[in-house]
């Protein structure tokens, strides 16, 4: 049975049409928040996703995919087509995206039980008019729930950079856990080193800021401390969903230690470096499993436990 605390993810589902050199086109269920919800459910966490899904083949594919992991899906009933993305993979498995997406999230049925934790990010927090709805939901729920945020910045979709920065910083200010890749922060702050931007985000309010650096591993910023964990050696199939698996691994580890929810918030803010290092190792291990196979397929608990044995100790 899924473990407590109950987790709520708010954000888009996207059908990823994947194109790999010399291989037939494939369609995978995707969307960063949907991937996080799927990853949490694979790890045994009771998870609800608030999203938009169209009454079409892509929508049915994604619903079935999420249901197979045990994700409860709540939608606003919009008849708009399910968003889609074309994912071009190079010979090393690195992904670039082009999108056909609108985000107009309207009124959605609230979960029966108040969530202990809310996660959001990606296009759902960067595209209007839906982004405003998401921010309102987060501000309403954060009284009783901890909040995590991952901007997952997509070039060409977030509009004017100054506006994208303002949106991102509004979510950073109301979250407890902020996560970004070095590429995200370079897109938002091209004149600032990613580590400096992450440290500045920490001062804006979160308890912890996580920074991923691809094959370089990840860093976690906590008060005046920075913890680093290197990435294990992995034969990369592709990088689709790696950051989302990192996020679901993070939240799973925090939940296991009672660091989510209103009661966990104080402990989250007083977390020591040993605990933070263990959380970061879980996140890196989760991402490593995902990049080792095609598509956004995060690990289950057994796979995560096995992957942890190859993740180096924090530095």
Coordinates of N, CA, C and O in Angstrom, one line a residue, residues 133-224:
X133 N -3.3 30.3 -12.1 CA -4.1 29.3 -11.3 C -3.2 28.5 -10.4 O -3.5 28.2 -9.3
X134 N -2.1 28.0 -11.0 CA -1.2 27.2 -10.2 C -0.6 27.9 -9.0 O -0.6 27.4 -7.9
X135 N -0.2 29.2 -9.2 CA 0.3 30.0 -8.1 C -0.8 30.2 -7.0 O -0.5 30.1 -5.8
X136 N -2.0 30.4 -7.4 CA -3.1 30.6 -6.4 C -3.3 29.3 -5.6 O -3.5 29.4 -4.4
X137 N -3.2 28.2 -6.3 CA -3.4 26.9 -5.6 C -2.3 26.7 -4.6 O -2.5 26.3 -3.5
X138 N -1.0 26.9 -5.0 CA 0.1 26.7 -4.2 C 0.0 27.6 -2.9 O 0.3 27.2 -1.8
X139 N -0.3 28.9 -3.1 CA -0.4 29.8 -2.0 C -1.5 29.4 -1.0 O -1.4 29.6 0.2
X140 N -2.6 28.8 -1.6 CA -3.7 28.4 -0.7 C -3.3 27.1 0.1 O -3.6 27.0 1.3
X141 N -2.5 26.2 -0.5 CA -2.2 24.9 0.1 C -1.0 25.0 1.0 O -0.8 24.1 1.9
X142 N -0.1 26.0 0.8 CA 1.2 26.0 1.5 C 1.0 26.2 3.0 O 2.0 25.9 3.8
X143 N -0.1 26.6 3.5 CA -0.3 26.8 4.9 C -0.2 25.4 5.6 O 0.4 25.3 6.7
X144 N -0.7 24.4 5.0 CA -0.7 23.0 5.6 C 0.3 22.1 5.0 O 0.4 20.9 5.4
X145 N 0.9 22.5 3.9 CA 1.8 21.6 3.1 C 3.1 22.3 2.8 O 3.2 23.5 2.6
X146 N 4.2 21.5 2.8 CA 5.4 21.9 2.2 C 5.3 22.0 0.7 O 4.4 21.3 0.1
X147 N 6.2 22.8 0.1 CA 6.1 23.0 -1.4 C 7.4 22.8 -2.0 O 8.4 23.3 -1.5
X148 N 7.5 22.2 -3.2 CA 8.7 22.1 -4.0 C 8.4 22.7 -5.4 O 7.3 22.6 -5.8
X149 N 9.5 23.2 -6.0 CA 9.4 23.9 -7.3 C 10.6 23.6 -8.1 O 11.7 23.6 -7.6
X150 N 10.3 23.3 -9.4 CA 11.4 23.0 -10.4 C 11.0 23.8 -11.6 O 10.1 23.4 -12.3
X151 N 11.7 24.9 -12.0 CA 11.3 25.7 -13.2 C 11.4 24.9 -14.5 O 10.6 25.2 -15.4
X152 N 12.3 24.0 -14.6 CA 12.5 23.2 -15.8 C 12.3 24.1 -17.1 O 11.5 23.9 -17.9
X153 N 13.1 25.1 -17.2 CA 13.0 26.2 -18.2 C 13.1 25.7 -19.6 O 14.1 25.0 -19.9
X154 N 12.1 26.0 -20.4 CA 12.1 25.6 -21.8 C 12.3 26.8 -22.7 O 11.5 27.7 -22.7
X155 N 13.4 26.8 -23.4 CA 13.7 28.0 -24.3 C 12.6 28.1 -25.3 O 12.2 27.2 -25.9
X156 N 12.2 29.4 -25.5 CA 11.2 29.7 -26.5 C 9.8 29.5 -26.1 O 8.9 29.9 -26.8
X157 N 9.5 29.0 -24.9 CA 8.2 28.8 -24.4 C 7.8 29.8 -23.3 O 6.6 30.0 -23.0
X158 N 8.8 30.3 -22.6 CA 8.5 31.1 -21.4 C 8.4 32.6 -21.7 O 8.2 33.4 -20.8
X159 N 8.6 33.0 -23.0 CA 8.4 34.4 -23.4 C 9.6 35.2 -23.0 O 10.8 34.7 -22.9
X160 N 9.4 36.5 -22.7 CA 10.4 37.4 -22.3 C 11.1 36.9 -21.1 O 10.5 36.5 -20.1
X161 N 12.5 37.0 -21.1 CA 13.3 36.5 -20.0 C 13.0 37.2 -18.7 O 12.9 36.5 -17.7
X162 N 12.9 38.5 -18.7 CA 12.6 39.2 -17.5 C 11.3 38.7 -16.9 O 11.2 38.6 -15.7
X163 N 10.3 38.5 -17.7 CA 9.0 38.0 -17.2 C 9.2 36.6 -16.6 O 8.6 36.3 -15.6
X164 N 9.9 35.8 -17.3 CA 10.2 34.4 -16.8 C 10.9 34.4 -15.5 O 10.6 33.6 -14.6
X165 N 11.8 35.3 -15.3 CA 12.5 35.4 -14.0 C 11.6 35.9 -12.9 O 11.6 35.3 -11.8
X166 N 10.7 36.8 -13.2 CA 9.7 37.2 -12.2 C 8.8 36.1 -11.8 O 8.6 35.9 -10.6
X167 N 8.4 35.3 -12.8 CA 7.5 34.2 -12.5 C 8.3 33.2 -11.6 O 7.7 32.7 -10.6
X168 N 9.5 32.8 -12.0 CA 10.3 31.8 -11.3 C 10.5 32.3 -9.8 O 10.3 31.5 -8.9
X169 N 10.8 33.6 -9.7 CA 11.1 34.1 -8.3 C 9.9 34.2 -7.4 O 10.0 34.0 -6.2
X170 N 8.7 34.3 -8.0 CA 7.5 34.3 -7.2 C 7.3 32.9 -6.6 O 6.9 32.7 -5.5
X171 N 7.6 31.8 -7.4 CA 7.4 30.5 -6.9 C 8.5 30.1 -5.9 O 8.3 29.5 -4.9
X172 N 9.7 30.6 -6.2 CA 10.8 30.3 -5.2 C 10.5 30.9 -3.9 O 10.8 30.3 -2.8
X173 N 9.9 32.1 -3.9 CA 9.6 32.8 -2.6 C 8.5 32.0 -1.8 O 8.5 32.2 -0.5
X174 N 7.7 31.1 -2.4 CA 6.7 30.4 -1.6 C 7.0 29.0 -1.4 O 6.1 28.2 -0.9
X175 N 8.2 28.5 -1.9 CA 8.4 27.1 -1.8 C 9.4 26.8 -0.6 O 10.1 27.7 -0.1
X176 N 9.5 25.6 -0.2 CA 10.4 25.1 0.8 C 11.6 24.4 0.2 O 12.7 24.4 0.8
X177 N 11.4 23.8 -1.0 CA 12.5 23.1 -1.7 C 12.5 23.6 -3.2 O 11.5 23.4 -3.9
X178 N 13.5 24.2 -3.6 CA 13.7 24.6 -5.0 C 14.7 23.8 -5.6 O 15.8 23.5 -5.1
X179 N 14.5 23.3 -6.9 CA 15.4 22.5 -7.6 C 15.6 23.1 -9.0 O 14.6 23.5 -9.6
X180 N 16.8 23.2 -9.5 CA 17.0 23.7 -10.9 C 18.2 23.0 -11.4 O 19.1 22.6 -10.7
X181 N 18.3 22.9 -12.8 CA 19.6 22.5 -13.4 C 20.4 23.7 -13.7 O 20.0 24.9 -13.7
X182 N 21.7 23.4 -13.9 CA 22.6 24.5 -14.3 C 22.1 25.2 -15.6 O 22.2 26.4 -15.7
X183 N 21.6 24.4 -16.5 CA 21.0 25.0 -17.7 C 19.8 25.9 -17.5 O 19.7 27.0 -18.1
X184 N 18.9 25.5 -16.5 CA 17.8 26.4 -16.1 C 18.3 27.7 -15.7 O 17.8 28.8 -16.1
X185 N 19.3 27.7 -14.8 CA 19.7 29.0 -14.2 C 20.5 29.8 -15.2 O 20.5 31.1 -15.1
X186 N 21.2 29.2 -16.1 CA 21.9 30.0 -17.2 C 20.9 30.7 -18.1 O 21.1 31.8 -18.6
X187 N 19.8 30.0 -18.3 CA 18.7 30.6 -19.2 C 18.1 31.8 -18.4 O 17.8 32.8 -19.1
X188 N 17.9 31.6 -17.1 CA 17.2 32.7 -16.4 C 18.2 33.8 -16.1 O 17.8 35.0 -16.1
X189 N 19.4 33.5 -15.8 CA 20.4 34.5 -15.3 C 21.7 34.3 -16.1 O 22.7 33.8 -15.6
X190 N 21.8 34.7 -17.4 CA 22.9 34.4 -18.2 C 24.2 35.1 -17.8 O 25.3 34.7 -18.2
X191 N 24.1 36.2 -16.9 CA 25.3 36.9 -16.5 C 25.7 36.5 -15.1 O 26.5 37.1 -14.4
X192 N 25.2 35.4 -14.6 CA 25.5 34.9 -13.2 C 25.8 33.4 -13.2 O 25.2 32.7 -14.0
X193 N 26.8 33.0 -12.4 CA 27.1 31.6 -12.3 C 26.0 30.9 -11.7 O 25.3 31.4 -10.7
X194 N 25.6 29.7 -12.1 CA 24.5 28.9 -11.6 C 24.6 28.7 -10.0 O 23.6 28.8 -9.3
X195 N 25.8 28.5 -9.5 CA 26.0 28.3 -8.1 C 25.6 29.6 -7.3 O 25.0 29.5 -6.2
X196 N 26.0 30.7 -7.9 CA 25.6 32.0 -7.3 C 24.1 32.2 -7.3 O 23.5 32.7 -6.3
X197 N 23.5 31.9 -8.4 CA 22.0 32.1 -8.5 C 21.3 31.1 -7.5 O 20.4 31.5 -6.9
X198 N 21.8 29.9 -7.4 CA 21.2 29.0 -6.4 C 21.3 29.5 -5.0 O 20.4 29.4 -4.2
X199 N 22.5 30.0 -4.7 CA 22.7 30.5 -3.3 C 21.8 31.7 -3.1 O 21.2 31.9 -2.0
X200 N 21.6 32.5 -4.1 CA 20.7 33.7 -3.9 C 19.2 33.2 -3.8 O 18.5 33.8 -3.0
X201 N 18.8 32.2 -4.5 CA 17.5 31.6 -4.3 C 17.3 31.2 -2.9 O 16.2 31.4 -2.3
X202 N 18.3 30.6 -2.3 CA 18.2 30.1 -0.9 C 17.9 31.3 0.0 O 17.0 31.1 0.9
X203 N 18.5 32.4 -0.2 CA 18.2 33.6 0.7 C 16.8 34.1 0.5 O 16.4 34.9 1.3
X204 N 16.2 33.7 -0.6 CA 14.8 34.3 -0.9 C 13.7 33.5 -0.1 O 12.6 34.0 -0.1
X205 N 14.1 32.4 0.6 CA 13.0 31.8 1.4 C 13.1 30.3 1.5 O 12.7 29.7 2.5
X206 N 13.5 29.5 0.5 CA 13.4 28.0 0.6 C 14.3 27.5 1.7 O 15.3 28.2 2.1
X207 N 14.0 26.3 2.3 CA 14.9 25.7 3.2 C 16.1 25.1 2.6 O 17.2 25.1 3.2
X208 N 16.0 24.6 1.3 CA 17.1 24.0 0.6 C 16.9 24.3 -0.9 O 15.8 24.3 -1.4
X209 N 18.0 24.5 -1.6 CA 18.0 24.6 -3.0 C 18.9 23.5 -3.6 O 20.1 23.4 -3.1
X210 N 18.4 22.8 -4.6 CA 19.1 21.7 -5.2 C 19.5 22.2 -6.6 O 18.7 22.7 -7.4
X211 N 20.8 21.9 -7.0 CA 21.3 22.3 -8.3 C 21.9 21.0 -9.0 O 22.8 20.4 -8.5
X212 N 21.3 20.6 -10.1 CA 21.8 19.5 -10.9 C 22.8 20.0 -12.0 O 22.6 21.0 -12.6
X213 N 23.8 19.2 -12.2 CA 24.8 19.6 -13.2 C 25.1 18.4 -14.2 O 26.3 18.3 -14.6
X214 N 24.1 17.6 -14.5 CA 24.3 16.6 -15.5 C 25.3 15.5 -15.0 O 25.2 15.0 -13.8
X215 N 26.3 15.2 -15.8 CA 27.3 14.2 -15.5 C 28.1 14.6 -14.3 O 28.8 13.8 -13.7
X216 N 28.1 15.9 -13.9 CA 28.8 16.4 -12.8 C 28.2 16.1 -11.4 O 28.8 16.4 -10.4
X217 N 27.0 15.5 -11.4 CA 26.3 15.3 -10.2 C 25.4 16.4 -9.8 O 24.8 17.1 -10.6
X218 N 25.3 16.7 -8.5 CA 24.4 17.7 -7.9 C 24.9 18.3 -6.7 O 25.8 17.7 -6.0
X219 N 24.4 19.5 -6.4 CA 24.8 20.2 -5.2 C 23.5 20.6 -4.4 O 22.4 20.8 -5.0
X220 N 23.6 20.6 -3.1 CA 22.5 21.1 -2.3 C 22.9 22.2 -1.4 O 24.0 22.1 -0.7
X221 N 22.2 23.3 -1.4 CA 22.5 24.5 -0.6 C 21.6 24.5 0.6 O 20.3 24.6 0.5
X222 N 22.2 24.6 1.8 CA 21.4 24.6 3.1 C 22.1 25.6 4.0 O 23.3 25.4 4.4
X223 N 21.4 26.7 4.3 CA 22.0 27.7 5.1 C 23.4 28.1 4.6 O 23.5 28.5 3.4
X224 N 24.4 27.9 5.4 CA 25.8 28.3 5.0 C 26.6 27.1 4.5 O 27.8 27.1 4.4

